[in-house]
mmCIF file of C-alpha atoms and ligand atoms in Angstrom:
data_model
loop_
_atom_site.group_PDB
_atom_site.id
_atom_site.type_symbol
_atom_site.label_atom_id
_atom_site.label_comp_id
_atom_site.label_asym_id
_atom_site.label_seq_id
_atom_site.Cartn_x
_atom_site.Cartn_y
_atom_site.Cartn_z
ATOM 1 C CA MET P 1 -104.319 61.880 -28.215
ATOM 2 C CA GLU P 2 -102.734 58.693 -29.472
ATOM 3 C CA ASP P 3 -102.107 55.698 -27.243
ATOM 4 C CA THR P 4 -99.041 54.133 -28.585
ATOM 5 C CA MET P 5 -98.776 52.001 -25.377
ATOM 6 C CA GLU P 6 -101.934 50.034 -26.512
ATOM 7 C CA ASN P 7 -101.227 46.136 -26.624
ATOM 8 C CA LYS P 8 -97.792 46.618 -25.122
ATOM 9 C CA TRP P 9 -98.354 44.733 -22.093
ATOM 10 C CA ILE P 10 -95.025 43.132 -20.865
ATOM 11 C CA PRO P 11 -95.333 39.701 -18.996
ATOM 12 C CA MET P 12 -93.170 40.616 -15.984
ATOM 13 C CA THR P 13 -94.561 40.954 -12.406
ATOM 14 C CA SER P 14 -92.863 41.121 -9.041
ATOM 15 C CA ILE P 15 -93.837 39.570 -5.885
ATOM 16 C CA THR P 16 -94.847 43.113 -4.476
ATOM 17 C CA SER P 17 -97.147 43.920 -7.223
ATOM 18 C CA GLY P 18 -100.373 45.501 -5.908
ATOM 19 C CA LYS P 19 -99.084 45.510 -2.442
ATOM 20 C CA GLY P 20 -99.169 49.411 -1.563
ATOM 21 C CA GLN P 21 -97.138 51.069 1.198
ATOM 22 C CA GLU P 22 -97.903 54.173 3.086
ATOM 23 C CA VAL P 23 -94.457 55.808 3.254
ATOM 24 C CA ARG P 24 -96.204 59.020 4.914
ATOM 25 C CA ARG P 25 -99.566 59.693 6.021
ATOM 26 C CA ASP P 26 -100.007 61.403 2.422
ATOM 27 C CA ILE P 27 -97.559 59.325 0.367
ATOM 28 C CA TYR P 28 -98.725 56.012 -0.919
ATOM 29 C CA CYS P 29 -96.525 53.835 -3.028
ATOM 30 C CA LEU P 30 -98.202 51.293 -5.287
ATOM 31 C CA PRO P 31 -95.940 48.813 -7.029
ATOM 32 C CA ILE P 32 -97.504 47.740 -10.616
ATOM 33 C CA GLN P 33 -95.899 44.704 -12.112
ATOM 34 C CA ILE P 34 -92.338 46.122 -11.951
ATOM 35 C CA VAL P 35 -92.619 49.852 -11.432
ATOM 36 C CA ASN P 36 -94.099 52.183 -8.759
ATOM 37 C CA VAL P 37 -96.739 54.907 -8.985
ATOM 38 C CA CYS P 38 -97.532 57.281 -6.141
ATOM 39 C CA PHE P 39 -100.690 58.732 -4.753
ATOM 40 C CA ILE P 40 -99.823 61.975 -3.060
ATOM 41 C CA GLY P 41 -102.633 63.413 -0.745
ATOM 42 C CA ASP P 42 -104.466 63.214 2.304
ATOM 43 C CA VAL P 43 -107.189 60.447 2.585
ATOM 44 C CA ASP P 44 -109.337 62.939 4.454
ATOM 45 C CA ARG P 45 -109.345 65.120 1.441
ATOM 46 C CA PRO P 46 -110.312 62.645 -1.354
ATOM 47 C CA ASN P 47 -110.615 65.146 -4.090
ATOM 48 C CA GLU P 48 -107.391 66.733 -3.577
ATOM 49 C CA TRP P 49 -104.837 64.138 -4.471
ATOM 50 C CA VAL P 50 -102.369 63.945 -7.409
ATOM 51 C CA LEU P 51 -101.048 60.824 -9.140
ATOM 52 C CA VAL P 52 -97.305 60.624 -9.915
ATOM 53 C CA ASP P 53 -96.604 58.430 -12.880
ATOM 54 C CA THR P 54 -98.889 55.944 -14.513
ATOM 55 C CA GLY P 55 -97.234 52.536 -14.545
ATOM 56 C CA MET P 56 -97.103 49.895 -17.097
ATOM 57 C CA PRO P 57 -99.171 49.771 -20.319
ATOM 58 C CA GLY P 58 -102.535 48.419 -19.628
ATOM 59 C CA CYS P 59 -102.846 49.125 -15.881
ATOM 60 C CA ALA P 60 -105.333 51.759 -15.797
ATOM 61 C CA ASP P 61 -107.959 49.657 -14.254
ATOM 62 C CA LYS P 62 -105.582 48.583 -11.386
ATOM 63 C CA ILE P 63 -104.625 52.422 -10.425
ATOM 64 C CA ILE P 64 -108.339 53.272 -10.577
ATOM 65 C CA GLU P 65 -109.216 50.495 -8.284
ATOM 66 C CA ALA P 66 -106.461 51.148 -5.772
ATOM 67 C CA ALA P 67 -107.535 54.911 -5.873
ATOM 68 C CA ASN P 68 -111.023 53.929 -5.176
ATOM 69 C CA ASP P 69 -109.727 51.704 -2.205
ATOM 70 C CA ARG P 70 -107.746 54.587 -0.863
ATOM 71 C CA PHE P 71 -109.957 57.525 -1.513
ATOM 72 C CA GLY P 72 -113.433 56.034 -1.945
ATOM 73 C CA GLU P 73 -115.436 55.441 -5.258
ATOM 74 C CA ASN P 74 -115.376 57.988 -7.964
ATOM 75 C CA ASN P 75 -112.758 60.197 -6.545
ATOM 76 C CA GLN P 76 -110.265 61.481 -9.240
ATOM 77 C CA PRO P 77 -106.956 63.203 -8.853
ATOM 78 C CA LYS P 78 -106.465 66.764 -9.637
ATOM 79 C CA ALA P 79 -103.544 66.218 -11.849
ATOM 80 C CA ILE P 80 -100.989 63.548 -13.111
ATOM 81 C CA ILE P 81 -97.405 64.561 -12.708
ATOM 82 C CA LEU P 82 -94.845 62.664 -14.475
ATOM 83 C CA THR P 83 -91.041 62.071 -13.633
ATOM 84 C CA HIS P 84 -90.337 61.193 -17.259
ATOM 85 C CA GLY P 85 -91.924 59.461 -20.127
ATOM 86 C CA HIS P 86 -90.580 56.068 -20.456
ATOM 87 C CA PHE P 87 -93.228 53.322 -21.263
ATOM 88 C CA ASP P 88 -93.300 51.980 -17.656
ATOM 89 C CA HIS P 89 -94.089 55.341 -16.277
ATOM 90 C CA VAL P 90 -96.631 56.540 -18.953
ATOM 91 C CA GLY P 91 -98.202 53.064 -19.734
ATOM 92 C CA ALA P 92 -101.656 54.109 -18.527
ATOM 93 C CA VAL P 93 -101.430 57.768 -19.015
ATOM 94 C CA VAL P 94 -103.801 58.120 -22.150
ATOM 95 C CA ASP P 95 -106.362 55.814 -20.636
ATOM 96 C CA LEU P 96 -106.389 57.766 -17.195
ATOM 97 C CA VAL P 97 -106.568 61.230 -19.058
ATOM 98 C CA GLU P 98 -109.518 59.922 -21.197
ATOM 99 C CA ARG P 99 -111.266 58.678 -18.126
ATOM 100 C CA TRP P 100 -110.589 61.481 -15.536
ATOM 101 C CA LYS P 101 -110.029 64.525 -18.032
ATOM 102 C CA VAL P 102 -107.171 65.939 -15.689
ATOM 103 C CA PRO P 103 -104.018 67.930 -16.814
ATOM 104 C CA VAL P 104 -100.603 66.238 -17.058
ATOM 105 C CA TYR P 105 -97.401 67.963 -16.096
ATOM 106 C CA ALA P 106 -93.847 67.109 -16.967
ATOM 107 C CA HIS P 107 -90.471 68.965 -17.525
ATOM 108 C CA GLU P 108 -90.359 71.074 -20.690
ATOM 109 C CA LEU P 109 -87.459 68.871 -21.976
ATOM 110 C CA GLU P 110 -89.625 65.691 -21.651
ATOM 111 C CA LEU P 111 -92.512 67.151 -23.704
ATOM 112 C CA PRO P 112 -91.356 66.115 -27.188
ATOM 113 C CA PHE P 113 -91.462 62.504 -25.865
ATOM 114 C CA LEU P 114 -95.096 63.018 -24.546
ATOM 115 C CA THR P 115 -96.404 64.604 -27.722
ATOM 116 C CA GLY P 116 -95.444 62.245 -30.277
ATOM 117 C CA LYS P 117 -92.507 64.445 -31.640
ATOM 118 C CA LEU P 118 -89.432 62.343 -30.607
ATOM 119 C CA ASN P 119 -89.036 58.667 -29.577
ATOM 120 C CA TYR P 120 -86.460 57.746 -26.972
ATOM 121 C CA PRO P 121 -83.301 56.021 -28.266
ATOM 122 C CA GLU P 122 -83.821 52.331 -28.350
ATOM 123 C CA PRO P 123 -83.040 50.444 -25.219
ATOM 124 C CA ASP P 124 -79.604 49.065 -25.142
ATOM 125 C CA GLY P 125 -79.744 45.214 -25.091
ATOM 126 C CA THR P 126 -75.947 45.101 -25.258
ATOM 127 C CA VAL P 127 -75.217 46.973 -22.069
ATOM 128 C CA GLU P 128 -73.348 45.244 -19.371
ATOM 129 C CA GLY P 129 -76.054 43.676 -16.997
ATOM 130 C CA GLY P 130 -78.508 40.909 -16.330
ATOM 131 C CA LEU P 131 -81.428 39.406 -18.213
ATOM 132 C CA VAL P 132 -83.827 42.482 -18.117
ATOM 133 C CA ALA P 133 -81.140 44.386 -19.949
ATOM 134 C CA LYS P 134 -80.906 41.557 -22.502
ATOM 135 C CA MET P 135 -84.679 41.561 -22.774
ATOM 136 C CA SER P 136 -84.875 45.365 -22.935
ATOM 137 C CA PRO P 137 -85.006 45.511 -26.849
ATOM 138 C CA MET P 138 -88.744 44.317 -26.546
ATOM 139 C CA PHE P 139 -89.509 47.388 -24.330
ATOM 140 C CA PRO P 140 -91.300 50.167 -26.256
ATOM 141 C CA ASN P 141 -89.396 53.410 -26.891
ATOM 142 C CA GLU P 142 -92.122 55.242 -28.861
ATOM 143 C CA SER P 143 -93.453 58.411 -27.675
ATOM 144 C CA VAL P 144 -97.025 58.708 -26.350
ATOM 145 C CA ASN P 145 -98.876 61.757 -27.654
ATOM 146 C CA LEU P 146 -100.868 63.492 -25.173
ATOM 147 C CA GLY P 147 -101.450 66.547 -27.399
ATOM 148 C CA ASN P 148 -102.537 69.661 -25.356
ATOM 149 C CA HIS P 149 -103.294 67.505 -22.369
ATOM 150 C CA VAL P 150 -99.706 68.027 -21.070
ATOM 151 C CA ALA P 151 -98.149 71.182 -19.915
ATOM 152 C CA PRO P 152 -94.616 72.033 -18.723
ATOM 153 C CA LEU P 153 -93.975 72.335 -15.035
ATOM 154 C CA PRO P 154 -93.692 75.763 -13.663
ATOM 155 C CA SER P 155 -90.223 77.301 -14.357
ATOM 156 C CA GLU P 156 -89.930 78.552 -10.577
ATOM 157 C CA GLY P 157 -89.891 74.976 -9.381
ATOM 158 C CA THR P 158 -93.392 74.570 -7.883
ATOM 159 C CA ILE P 159 -95.574 71.579 -8.818
ATOM 160 C CA PRO P 160 -99.309 72.155 -9.671
ATOM 161 C CA GLU P 161 -101.547 70.695 -7.057
ATOM 162 C CA MET P 162 -98.817 69.479 -4.924
ATOM 163 C CA PRO P 163 -98.325 72.430 -2.420
ATOM 164 C CA GLY P 164 -95.212 72.026 -0.350
ATOM 165 C CA TRP P 165 -93.310 70.235 -3.065
ATOM 166 C CA ARG P 166 -90.831 71.372 -5.655
ATOM 167 C CA TRP P 167 -89.322 69.614 -8.707
ATOM 168 C CA VAL P 168 -85.759 69.023 -9.156
ATOM 169 C CA HIS P 169 -84.248 68.583 -12.588
ATOM 170 C CA THR P 170 -82.471 65.238 -12.650
ATOM 171 C CA PRO P 171 -81.403 64.476 -16.211
ATOM 172 C CA GLY P 172 -79.195 61.722 -17.484
ATOM 173 C CA HIS P 173 -81.614 58.900 -17.476
ATOM 174 C CA THR P 174 -83.653 60.997 -19.856
ATOM 175 C CA PRO P 175 -83.225 64.839 -20.769
ATOM 176 C CA GLY P 176 -86.222 66.125 -18.894
ATOM 177 C CA HIS P 177 -86.219 63.680 -16.002
ATOM 178 C CA VAL P 178 -87.476 65.462 -12.744
ATOM 179 C CA SER P 179 -87.646 64.224 -8.963
ATOM 180 C CA PHE P 180 -89.926 65.707 -6.409
ATOM 181 C CA PHE P 181 -88.960 67.011 -3.043
ATOM 182 C CA ARG P 182 -90.727 68.216 0.118
ATOM 183 C CA ASP P 183 -88.482 70.209 2.328
ATOM 184 C CA GLU P 184 -90.864 69.958 5.306
ATOM 185 C CA ASP P 185 -90.205 66.439 5.949
ATOM 186 C CA ARG P 186 -87.296 65.645 3.393
ATOM 187 C CA SER P 187 -89.553 63.180 1.452
ATOM 188 C CA LEU P 188 -88.364 62.531 -2.141
ATOM 189 C CA ILE P 189 -89.979 60.931 -5.048
ATOM 190 C CA VAL P 190 -87.013 60.047 -7.142
ATOM 191 C CA GLY P 191 -88.325 58.564 -10.370
ATOM 192 C CA ASP P 192 -85.449 56.544 -12.074
ATOM 193 C CA ALA P 193 -82.605 58.952 -11.162
ATOM 194 C CA PHE P 194 -81.598 56.086 -8.801
ATOM 195 C CA VAL P 195 -83.589 52.947 -7.901
ATOM 196 C CA THR P 196 -83.579 50.444 -4.984
ATOM 197 C CA VAL P 197 -83.553 47.325 -7.058
ATOM 198 C CA ARG P 198 -80.918 45.928 -9.703
ATOM 199 C CA GLN P 199 -83.413 46.763 -12.389
ATOM 200 C CA ASP P 200 -81.314 45.020 -15.183
ATOM 201 C CA SER P 201 -81.371 41.646 -13.279
ATOM 202 C CA LEU P 202 -84.491 39.663 -13.824
ATOM 203 C CA TYR P 203 -84.198 37.607 -10.479
ATOM 204 C CA GLU P 204 -83.772 40.737 -8.436
ATOM 205 C CA VAL P 205 -86.671 42.588 -10.129
ATOM 206 C CA LEU P 206 -89.014 39.708 -9.621
ATOM 207 C CA THR P 207 -87.978 39.316 -6.066
ATOM 208 C CA GLN P 208 -87.506 43.074 -5.330
ATOM 209 C CA LYS P 209 -84.232 42.491 -3.358
ATOM 210 C CA GLN P 210 -83.374 45.952 -1.964
ATOM 211 C CA GLU P 211 -80.132 47.477 -3.029
ATOM 212 C CA ILE P 212 -79.556 51.010 -4.113
ATOM 213 C CA ASN P 213 -78.541 51.356 -7.725
ATOM 214 C CA GLY P 214 -78.102 53.806 -10.605
ATOM 215 C CA PRO P 215 -80.799 54.514 -13.085
ATOM 216 C CA PRO P 216 -82.007 51.662 -15.138
ATOM 217 C CA ARG P 217 -78.934 50.989 -17.351
ATOM 218 C CA TYR P 218 -80.658 49.844 -20.770
ATOM 219 C CA PHE P 219 -82.509 53.116 -20.954
ATOM 220 C CA THR P 220 -79.873 55.658 -19.500
ATOM 221 C CA THR P 221 -78.037 57.836 -22.117
ATOM 222 C CA ASP P 222 -75.910 60.223 -20.290
ATOM 223 C CA TRP P 223 -74.042 58.796 -17.401
ATOM 224 C CA GLN P 224 -72.155 61.931 -16.341
ATOM 225 C CA GLU P 225 -75.460 63.751 -16.090
ATOM 226 C CA ALA P 226 -76.839 60.868 -14.350
ATOM 227 C CA TRP P 227 -74.069 60.946 -11.735
ATOM 228 C CA ASP P 228 -74.471 64.887 -11.352
ATOM 229 C CA SER P 229 -78.222 64.054 -10.637
ATOM 230 C CA VAL P 230 -77.518 61.671 -7.952
ATOM 231 C CA LYS P 231 -75.136 64.064 -6.270
ATOM 232 C CA LYS P 232 -77.957 66.778 -6.494
ATOM 233 C CA LEU P 233 -80.451 64.493 -4.692
ATOM 234 C CA GLU P 234 -77.794 63.315 -2.000
ATOM 235 C CA ALA P 235 -77.270 66.859 -1.315
ATOM 236 C CA LEU P 236 -80.896 67.361 -0.361
ATOM 237 C CA LYS P 237 -80.387 64.771 2.377
ATOM 238 C CA PRO P 238 -83.681 62.924 2.049
ATOM 239 C CA VAL P 239 -84.965 60.763 4.898
ATOM 240 C CA ALA P 240 -87.674 58.951 2.859
ATOM 241 C CA ALA P 241 -87.244 58.005 -0.823
ATOM 242 C CA VAL P 242 -89.759 56.461 -3.178
ATOM 243 C CA THR P 243 -88.016 55.304 -6.358
ATOM 244 C CA GLY P 244 -89.669 54.265 -9.746
ATOM 245 C CA HIS P 245 -88.474 50.724 -9.087
ATOM 246 C CA GLY P 246 -87.813 48.841 -5.902
ATOM 247 C CA LEU P 247 -89.034 49.333 -2.452
ATOM 248 C CA PRO P 248 -89.071 52.691 -0.760
ATOM 249 C CA MET P 249 -86.063 53.440 1.577
ATOM 250 C CA MET P 250 -85.834 55.479 4.556
ATOM 251 C CA GLY P 251 -83.777 56.928 7.371
ATOM 252 C CA GLU P 252 -80.066 55.965 8.073
ATOM 253 C CA GLU P 253 -79.970 53.010 5.474
ATOM 254 C CA LEU P 254 -81.124 55.716 2.708
ATOM 255 C CA ALA P 255 -78.384 58.282 3.892
ATOM 256 C CA ARG P 256 -75.687 55.711 3.941
ATOM 257 C CA ASP P 257 -76.454 54.018 0.636
ATOM 258 C CA LEU P 258 -77.078 57.340 -1.309
ATOM 259 C CA ARG P 259 -73.960 58.768 0.094
ATOM 260 C CA LYS P 260 -72.033 55.720 -1.182
ATOM 261 C CA LEU P 261 -73.875 55.711 -4.570
ATOM 262 C CA SER P 262 -73.122 59.399 -5.044
ATOM 263 C CA ALA P 263 -69.354 59.027 -4.151
ATOM 264 C CA GLU P 264 -68.860 55.628 -6.181
ATOM 265 C CA PHE P 265 -71.358 56.062 -9.087
ATOM 266 C CA ASP P 266 -68.578 55.340 -11.581
ATOM 267 C CA ARG P 267 -68.041 51.929 -9.878
ATOM 268 C CA LEU P 268 -71.617 51.097 -8.662
ATOM 269 C CA ALA P 269 -73.753 52.372 -11.435
ATOM 270 C CA ILE P 270 -72.074 53.104 -14.648
ATOM 271 C CA PRO P 271 -71.916 49.982 -16.891
ATOM 272 C CA ASP P 272 -68.513 48.607 -17.999
ATOM 273 C CA TYR P 273 -69.602 48.749 -21.522
ATOM 274 C CA GLY P 274 -72.699 49.625 -23.580
ATOM 275 C CA ARG P 275 -73.890 51.757 -26.431
ATOM 276 C CA TYR P 276 -74.497 54.900 -24.340
ATOM 277 C CA VAL P 277 -71.508 54.411 -21.958
ATOM 278 C CA ASP P 278 -68.758 56.316 -23.952
ATOM 279 C CA GLY P 279 -70.911 59.306 -24.369
ATOM 280 C CA GLU P 280 -70.848 59.247 -28.167
ATOM 281 C CA GLN P 281 -74.531 58.667 -28.557
ATOM 282 C CA SER P 282 -75.531 60.217 -25.361
ATOM 283 C CA LYS P 283 -76.644 63.522 -26.909
ATOM 284 C CA GLN P 284 -79.179 62.147 -29.253
HETATM 285 ZN ZN1 ZN V 301 -87.057 55.209 -17.036
HETATM 286 ZN ZN1 ZN V 302 -88.661 53.150 -15.062
#
């Protein structure tokens, strides 16, 4: 394995960082600086949980500490499941795999970005948007290399170690982006297919003002696919959604805002201009 996220710490931390929230009895959302990770599993069964995404570079100790608080000392997850491979979702993955020796799963199309074969397109600092978009060229776009520690999600839609859940392919933000849905209670873990904060605005990222939005724009390379993915998620009629960025959203507010985003994605989410907006470079 090769940890390309080493020394890539980004000096940005929101006011909710470290303040976890139980969205369901067995879904715990933990904000790390400016991104969320999820612990899925019952606290009564401390050896049967799963970690979804691994936060910012350098945050492994924070995740381990929070896991110990929730599940007791020295418990480890059965697996790590990734929504996609951007630096703010795989920041601690190499450290955690070294420590826990657990398998990692991601969509087949995301594997080149997790095995050192392909880097993401560079973040677009010219895209229409706020200060975080302007700062985005400092964000790493290099692939991590998990070697044979990462495996593809099963093609039939199930998720290893997450019974009752299924993965939904939601490309656009990245080619192999996935979201996770539990039909029983309509819980949704979105990843970055849509988010509940204006991720390109520094002020709103730091204060975490809640507002539904399309995927983070400086990293999104195929806007038509991203729109189709939002439509797909809206059709699932989720009643609780944990997004990769921003606070969890529930109930009527989620239904109303997601319906609106799905219907008016061109106006609300697609930037007026940017390197990946016209589609020319969107198939890299
Ligand atoms: Zn992302
Ligand atoms: Zn993200």
